[in-house]
mmCIF file of C-alpha atoms in Angstrom:
data_model
loop_
_atom_site.group_PDB
_atom_site.id
_atom_site.type_symbol
_atom_site.label_atom_id
_atom_site.label_comp_id
_atom_site.label_asym_id
_atom_site.label_seq_id
_atom_site.Cartn_x
_atom_site.Cartn_y
_atom_site.Cartn_z
ATOM 1 C CA MET Q 120 83.214 66.936 77.139
ATOM 2 C CA GLU Q 121 82.541 65.772 80.629
ATOM 3 C CA LEU Q 122 83.553 68.442 83.181
ATOM 4 C CA ILE Q 123 84.107 66.083 86.508
ATOM 5 C CA THR Q 124 86.784 63.677 85.252
ATOM 6 C CA GLU Q 125 88.521 61.072 86.983
ATOM 7 C CA LYS Q 126 91.642 63.120 86.678
ATOM 8 C CA LEU Q 127 89.869 65.948 88.364
ATOM 9 C CA LEU Q 128 89.084 63.843 90.916
ATOM 10 C CA PHE Q 129 92.339 62.424 91.571
ATOM 11 C CA ILE Q 130 93.676 66.234 91.430
ATOM 12 C CA ALA Q 131 91.197 67.135 93.880
ATOM 13 C CA LEU Q 132 91.872 63.958 96.424
ATOM 14 C CA PHE Q 133 95.560 65.130 96.243
ATOM 15 C CA ILE Q 134 94.607 68.755 96.854
ATOM 16 C CA PHE Q 135 92.557 67.566 100.211
ATOM 17 C CA ILE Q 136 95.415 65.650 101.390
ATOM 18 C CA ILE Q 137 97.571 68.473 101.017
ATOM 19 C CA HIS Q 138 95.662 70.648 102.999
ATOM 20 C CA SER Q 139 94.849 68.370 105.584
ATOM 21 C CA ILE Q 140 98.015 67.992 106.208
ATOM 22 C CA GLU Q 141 98.868 71.881 106.404
ATOM 23 C CA THR Q 142 96.069 72.202 109.089
ATOM 24 C CA LEU Q 143 97.404 69.085 111.114
ATOM 25 C CA ALA Q 144 100.730 70.779 110.998
ATOM 26 C CA TYR Q 145 99.301 73.002 113.709
ATOM 27 C CA ALA Q 146 99.063 69.715 116.097
ATOM 28 C CA VAL Q 147 102.412 69.110 116.130
ATOM 29 C CA ARG Q 148 103.603 72.168 118.245
ATOM 30 C CA LEU Q 149 100.546 71.463 120.249
ATOM 31 C CA SER Q 150 101.904 67.913 120.846
ATOM 32 C CA GLY Q 151 105.452 69.233 121.463
ATOM 33 C CA ALA Q 152 104.255 71.711 124.180
ATOM 34 C CA ARG Q 153 102.000 68.984 125.765
ATOM 35 C CA VAL Q 154 104.978 66.541 125.997
ATOM 36 C CA LYS Q 155 107.479 69.096 126.596
ATOM 37 C CA MET Q 156 109.979 68.094 123.522
ATOM 38 C CA ILE Q 157 109.588 71.220 121.408
ATOM 39 C CA ALA Q 158 112.929 70.621 119.538
ATOM 40 C CA SER Q 159 111.758 66.884 118.369
ATOM 41 C CA ALA Q 160 108.181 68.326 117.536
ATOM 42 C CA LEU Q 161 109.817 70.782 115.464
ATOM 43 C CA SER Q 162 111.785 68.033 113.363
ATOM 44 C CA LEU Q 163 108.222 66.343 112.869
ATOM 45 C CA PHE Q 164 106.693 69.728 111.809
ATOM 46 C CA ASN Q 165 109.693 70.111 109.374
ATOM 47 C CA ILE Q 166 109.074 66.956 107.757
ATOM 48 C CA MET Q 167 105.092 67.392 107.480
ATOM 49 C CA VAL Q 168 105.729 70.741 105.931
ATOM 50 C CA ILE Q 169 108.366 69.358 103.296
ATOM 51 C CA VAL Q 170 105.816 66.537 102.406
ATOM 52 C CA SER Q 171 102.936 69.155 101.660
ATOM 53 C CA ARG Q 172 105.441 71.478 99.637
ATOM 54 C CA LEU Q 173 106.734 68.590 97.912
ATOM 55 C CA SER Q 174 103.057 67.214 97.279
ATOM 56 C CA ASN Q 175 102.037 70.867 96.016
ATOM 57 C CA THR Q 176 104.712 70.892 93.415
ATOM 58 C CA MET Q 177 103.941 67.416 92.403
ATOM 59 C CA GLN Q 178 100.514 68.389 91.127
ATOM 60 C CA GLN Q 179 101.651 70.902 88.673
ATOM 61 C CA PRO Q 180 101.915 68.611 85.941
ATOM 62 C CA PHE Q 181 98.400 67.081 86.354
ATOM 63 C CA LEU Q 182 96.938 70.570 86.555
ATOM 64 C CA GLY Q 183 98.725 71.415 83.064
ATOM 65 C CA SER Q 184 96.940 68.347 81.594
ATOM 66 C CA LEU Q 185 93.767 69.560 82.479
ATOM 67 C CA ILE Q 186 94.510 73.066 80.336
ATOM 68 C CA ASP Q 187 95.702 70.725 77.621
ATOM 69 C CA ASN Q 188 92.529 68.396 77.474
ATOM 70 C CA ALA Q 189 89.896 71.227 77.849
ATOM 71 C CA PRO Q 190 87.638 72.248 74.666
ATOM 72 C CA GLU Q 191 88.564 75.094 72.802
ATOM 73 C CA GLU Q 192 85.392 76.341 72.156
ATOM 74 C CA ASN Q 193 84.992 77.695 75.945
ATOM 75 C CA LYS Q 194 88.179 76.882 77.453
ATOM 76 C CA LEU Q 195 88.334 79.778 79.981
ATOM 77 C CA GLU Q 196 85.097 78.930 81.526
ATOM 78 C CA PHE Q 197 85.359 75.219 81.601
ATOM 79 C CA VAL Q 198 88.968 75.389 83.380
ATOM 80 C CA GLU Q 199 87.559 77.967 85.520
ATOM 81 C CA THR Q 200 84.963 75.504 86.918
ATOM 82 C CA GLN Q 201 87.452 72.829 87.196
ATOM 83 C CA PHE Q 202 89.783 74.862 89.334
ATOM 84 C CA ARG Q 203 87.148 76.442 91.463
ATOM 85 C CA PHE Q 204 86.252 72.927 92.246
ATOM 86 C CA LEU Q 205 89.650 72.259 93.238
ATOM 87 C CA ILE Q 206 90.110 75.174 95.335
ATOM 88 C CA GLY Q 207 86.841 73.586 96.782
ATOM 89 C CA ALA Q 208 88.860 70.468 97.554
ATOM 90 C CA SER Q 209 90.906 72.558 99.918
ATOM 91 C CA THR Q 210 88.505 73.720 101.985
ATOM 92 C CA VAL Q 211 87.136 70.635 102.448
ATOM 93 C CA GLY Q 212 90.455 69.279 103.207
ATOM 94 C CA THR Q 213 91.195 71.730 105.611
ATOM 95 C CA ALA Q 214 87.790 71.360 107.249
ATOM 96 C CA LEU Q 215 88.811 67.542 107.889
ATOM 97 C CA GLY Q 216 91.975 68.829 109.431
ATOM 98 C CA ILE Q 217 90.368 70.838 111.896
ATOM 99 C CA ILE Q 218 87.608 68.119 112.851
ATOM 100 C CA LEU Q 219 91.011 65.678 113.311
ATOM 101 C CA LEU Q 220 93.011 68.249 115.125
ATOM 102 C CA PRO Q 221 92.269 66.712 118.747
ATOM 103 C CA THR Q 222 93.133 63.341 117.521
ATOM 104 C CA PHE Q 223 96.441 64.107 115.874
ATOM 105 C CA ILE Q 224 97.603 66.253 118.835
ATOM 106 C CA ALA Q 225 97.241 62.819 120.762
ATOM 107 C CA LEU Q 226 98.672 60.914 117.851
ATOM 108 C CA PHE Q 227 101.472 63.209 117.568
ATOM 109 C CA SER Q 228 102.368 63.322 121.153
ATOM 110 C CA ARG Q 229 103.203 59.684 121.386
ATOM 111 C CA ALA Q 230 105.032 60.132 117.883
ATOM 112 C CA ILE Q 231 107.157 62.770 119.317
ATOM 113 C CA ILE Q 232 108.109 60.456 122.484
ATOM 114 C CA HIS Q 233 108.951 57.394 120.006
ATOM 115 C CA LEU Q 234 110.892 59.649 118.137
ATOM 116 C CA SER Q 235 112.934 60.297 121.111
ATOM 117 C CA GLU Q 236 113.345 56.657 121.946
ATOM 118 C CA GLU Q 237 114.349 55.766 118.332
ATOM 119 C CA LYS Q 238 117.222 58.145 118.966
ATOM 120 C CA GLY Q 239 115.822 60.356 116.111
ATOM 121 C CA SER Q 240 115.735 57.954 113.445
ATOM 122 C CA VAL Q 241 112.889 58.840 111.142
ATOM 123 C CA PRO Q 242 112.576 55.668 109.082
ATOM 124 C CA SER Q 243 112.662 53.609 112.175
ATOM 125 C CA LEU Q 244 109.673 55.876 113.630
ATOM 126 C CA MET Q 245 107.786 55.585 110.275
ATOM 127 C CA LYS Q 246 108.162 51.781 110.617
ATOM 128 C CA ARG Q 247 106.699 51.830 113.840
ATOM 129 C CA ILE Q 248 103.718 54.351 113.580
ATOM 130 C CA PHE Q 249 102.555 52.560 110.419
ATOM 131 C CA SER Q 250 102.471 49.067 111.961
ATOM 132 C CA LEU Q 251 99.398 47.366 112.567
ATOM 133 C CA HIS Q 252 99.403 47.390 116.130
ATOM 134 C CA TYR Q 253 99.957 50.950 116.044
ATOM 135 C CA ILE Q 254 97.252 51.849 113.720
ATOM 136 C CA LYS Q 255 94.810 49.745 116.075
ATOM 137 C CA ARG Q 256 95.780 51.621 119.190
ATOM 138 C CA SER Q 257 95.890 54.840 117.315
ATOM 139 C CA VAL Q 258 91.856 54.364 116.677
ATOM 140 C CA THR Q 259 91.377 54.848 120.336
ATOM 141 C CA HIS Q 260 92.703 58.171 120.537
ATOM 142 C CA PHE Q 261 89.745 59.670 117.948
ATOM 143 C CA SER Q 262 87.844 62.653 119.503
ATOM 144 C CA LEU Q 263 86.351 65.845 118.273
ATOM 145 C CA PRO Q 264 86.931 69.375 118.652
ATOM 146 C CA LYS Q 265 85.330 70.869 121.896
ATOM 147 C CA TYR Q 266 83.691 74.320 122.764
ATOM 148 C CA SER Q 267 85.937 74.136 125.878
ATOM 149 C CA TYR Q 268 88.884 74.838 123.551
ATOM 150 C CA LEU Q 269 87.756 78.535 123.400
ATOM 151 C CA ARG Q 270 86.667 78.720 126.868
ATOM 152 C CA ASP Q 271 89.737 80.384 128.290
ATOM 153 C CA LEU Q 272 90.407 82.427 125.310
ATOM 154 C CA LYS Q 273 88.979 86.159 125.471
ATOM 155 C CA VAL Q 274 87.856 88.243 122.523
ATOM 156 C CA LYS Q 275 90.655 90.790 123.389
ATOM 157 C CA ASP Q 276 93.346 88.115 123.241
ATOM 158 C CA ILE Q 277 92.448 86.808 119.639
ATOM 159 C CA PRO Q 278 95.323 88.370 117.607
ATOM 160 C CA ILE Q 279 93.155 89.900 114.823
ATOM 161 C CA ARG Q 280 96.127 91.062 112.657
ATOM 162 C CA LEU Q 281 97.762 87.915 112.895
ATOM 163 C CA PHE Q 282 94.406 85.989 111.922
ATOM 164 C CA LEU Q 283 93.620 88.023 109.188
ATOM 165 C CA VAL Q 284 97.450 88.062 107.766
ATOM 166 C CA ASN Q 285 97.230 84.029 107.978
ATOM 167 C CA MET Q 286 93.811 84.161 106.363
ATOM 168 C CA PHE Q 287 95.233 86.444 103.309
ATOM 169 C CA ILE Q 288 98.264 84.079 102.807
ATOM 170 C CA THR Q 289 96.439 80.840 102.693
ATOM 171 C CA ALA Q 290 94.401 82.238 100.097
ATOM 172 C CA ILE Q 291 97.574 83.448 97.916
ATOM 173 C CA TYR Q 292 99.071 80.274 98.583
ATOM 174 C CA THR Q 293 95.980 78.103 97.991
ATOM 175 C CA ILE Q 294 95.487 79.640 94.284
ATOM 176 C CA GLY Q 295 99.056 79.980 93.505
ATOM 177 C CA VAL Q 296 99.691 77.474 90.924
ATOM 178 C CA LEU Q 297 96.094 77.680 89.759
ATOM 179 C CA ALA Q 298 95.843 81.360 88.964
ATOM 180 C CA ALA Q 299 99.289 81.084 86.945
ATOM 181 C CA LEU Q 300 98.029 78.384 84.702
ATOM 182 C CA TYR Q 301 94.827 80.115 84.302
ATOM 183 C CA ALA Q 302 96.749 83.349 83.815
ATOM 184 C CA SER Q 303 98.491 81.249 81.021
ATOM 185 C CA LEU Q 304 94.935 81.041 79.208
ATOM 186 C CA LEU Q 305 94.546 85.306 79.351
ATOM 187 C CA ALA Q 306 97.891 85.839 78.098
ATOM 188 C CA PRO Q 307 98.602 82.899 75.722
ATOM 189 C CA GLU Q 308 101.536 84.923 74.202
ATOM 190 C CA ARG Q 309 103.248 84.806 77.566
ATOM 191 C CA GLU Q 310 102.078 81.528 78.928
ATOM 192 C CA THR Q 311 105.226 79.922 79.974
ATOM 193 C CA THR Q 312 106.293 83.180 81.669
ATOM 194 C CA ALA Q 313 102.910 82.937 83.582
ATOM 195 C CA ILE Q 314 103.157 79.403 84.451
ATOM 196 C CA MET Q 315 106.953 79.662 85.875
ATOM 197 C CA ALA Q 316 105.529 82.675 88.493
ATOM 198 C CA SER Q 317 103.704 80.053 90.214
ATOM 199 C CA GLY Q 318 107.101 78.967 92.154
ATOM 200 C CA LEU Q 319 107.480 83.008 93.062
ATOM 201 C CA ILE Q 320 104.218 82.962 94.143
ATOM 202 C CA ASN Q 321 104.125 80.120 96.539
ATOM 203 C CA GLY Q 322 107.705 80.754 97.563
ATOM 204 C CA MET Q 323 106.603 84.362 98.828
ATOM 205 C CA ALA Q 324 103.660 82.739 100.649
ATOM 206 C CA THR Q 325 105.770 80.399 102.197
ATOM 207 C CA ILE Q 326 108.443 83.083 103.390
ATOM 208 C CA LEU Q 327 105.445 85.121 104.991
ATOM 209 C CA LEU Q 328 104.251 82.137 106.593
ATOM 210 C CA VAL Q 329 107.822 81.727 108.206
ATOM 211 C CA VAL Q 330 108.259 85.301 109.133
ATOM 212 C CA PHE Q 331 104.916 86.267 110.497
ATOM 213 C CA ILE Q 332 102.849 83.248 111.644
ATOM 214 C CA ASP Q 333 105.279 80.328 113.080
ATOM 215 C CA PRO Q 334 107.320 82.414 115.335
ATOM 216 C CA LYS Q 335 104.143 83.915 116.963
ATOM 217 C CA LEU Q 336 103.004 80.304 117.938
ATOM 218 C CA SER Q 337 106.465 79.014 118.614
ATOM 219 C CA VAL Q 338 107.311 81.579 121.478
ATOM 220 C CA ILE Q 339 103.893 80.540 122.886
ATOM 221 C CA ALA Q 340 104.710 76.942 122.998
ATOM 222 C CA ASP Q 341 108.515 77.803 124.304
ATOM 223 C CA ASP Q 342 106.691 79.941 127.035
ATOM 224 C CA ILE Q 343 104.526 76.583 127.849
ATOM 225 C CA VAL Q 344 107.613 74.296 128.370
ATOM 226 C CA ASN Q 345 109.529 77.452 130.221
ATOM 227 C CA GLY Q 346 106.268 77.560 132.950
ATOM 228 C CA LYS Q 347 105.454 81.225 131.825
ATOM 229 C CA GLY Q 348 102.278 80.314 129.374
ATOM 230 C CA SER Q 349 99.043 78.203 129.459
ATOM 231 C CA TYR Q 350 98.768 74.968 127.205
ATOM 232 C CA ASN Q 351 94.802 75.873 126.840
ATOM 233 C CA LYS Q 352 95.868 79.207 125.507
ATOM 234 C CA LEU Q 353 97.993 77.778 122.743
ATOM 235 C CA LYS Q 354 95.478 75.503 121.937
ATOM 236 C CA SER Q 355 92.601 77.863 121.482
ATOM 237 C CA MET Q 356 95.407 79.947 119.460
ATOM 238 C CA SER Q 357 96.020 77.150 117.071
ATOM 239 C CA LEU Q 358 92.279 76.520 116.604
ATOM 240 C CA MET Q 359 91.828 80.232 115.741
ATOM 241 C CA MET Q 360 94.885 80.039 113.133
ATOM 242 C CA VAL Q 361 93.282 76.732 111.725
ATOM 243 C CA THR Q 362 89.752 78.507 111.345
ATOM 244 C CA SER Q 363 91.862 81.607 109.531
ATOM 245 C CA ARG Q 364 93.011 78.911 107.138
ATOM 246 C CA LEU Q 365 89.738 77.667 106.428
ATOM 247 C CA LEU Q 366 88.302 81.174 105.774
ATOM 248 C CA GLY Q 367 91.673 81.541 103.514
ATOM 249 C CA THR Q 368 90.561 78.831 101.439
ATOM 250 C CA LEU Q 369 87.146 80.158 101.106
ATOM 251 C CA LEU Q 370 88.877 83.866 100.444
ATOM 252 C CA ALA Q 371 90.594 81.701 97.418
ATOM 253 C CA GLN Q 372 87.854 81.590 95.447
ATOM 254 C CA VAL Q 373 87.057 85.284 95.378
ATOM 255 C CA PHE Q 374 91.124 85.977 94.752
ATOM 256 C CA PHE Q 375 91.174 83.454 92.046
ATOM 257 C CA ILE Q 376 90.368 85.376 88.954
ATOM 258 C CA TRP Q 377 91.922 88.520 90.299
ATOM 259 C CA GLY Q 378 95.139 86.908 90.924
ATOM 260 C CA ALA Q 379 95.241 85.374 87.423
ATOM 261 C CA GLU Q 380 94.613 88.676 85.681
ATOM 262 C CA TYR Q 381 97.230 90.291 88.191
ATOM 263 C CA ILE Q 382 99.818 87.689 86.804
ATOM 264 C CA ALA Q 383 98.712 88.070 83.543
ATOM 265 C CA TRP Q 384 99.473 91.906 83.555
ATOM 266 C CA PHE Q 385 102.644 91.295 85.405
ATOM 267 C CA THR Q 386 104.108 89.149 82.746
ATOM 268 C CA LYS Q 387 104.079 92.154 80.341
ATOM 269 C CA PHE Q 388 106.681 93.613 82.217
ATOM 270 C CA ILE Q 389 109.039 90.761 82.143
ATOM 271 C CA ALA Q 390 108.420 89.353 78.533
#
């Protein structure tokens, strides 16, 4: 049976887009600090997070079909290879998000201002930014990350613990659904229990992000608006965090089988 199928490539594209959106969400906070409209930026940030979370849920039936269509003779190895390919798509999507970060900082800055002009109407904002005129103008804002982003950041200012926590949480979030589905193959007698664990894993990862990561960057953004902080520091910190996201997707390759085995083991105490 063919390993790389059209369905696999479609799911890989889906995951690629999800992780690109997750990475570009960091640009929204930067844009809000840049135009000093944090509250409006938060609204746009929440929209992007909801879209990415919903997309992550929508991919589950397609991932399940990969297992259903896998050959029986070497099902574990076949599915593992396909799933590792999908994890690789998350890495590529995150890398693209990092490359496009400066571009979207400029685009989101304009979007936040437009959101204010539209009196908070998201449909009107969507209609405006997806117009042909706006799309043509957005091309002029394209730029690549520069080394100057890190110029004002000192090694002692790098939040190592935050960096590692974000990397760890990203790894868990990346493999949440995949590990649960793979665990259903490791424990076929408890496959439904294993599959349903994916929601718990992603839910916990989301809570950890909200509790440990988002408040730190939000405080720095508020300091900028209040004249107590440096925009360059926030920009450098955000670049550090998206880098930890990238490393987290690579760490996911290491955690994948371990995570699946742990879920399979844990289902013994539930079933």
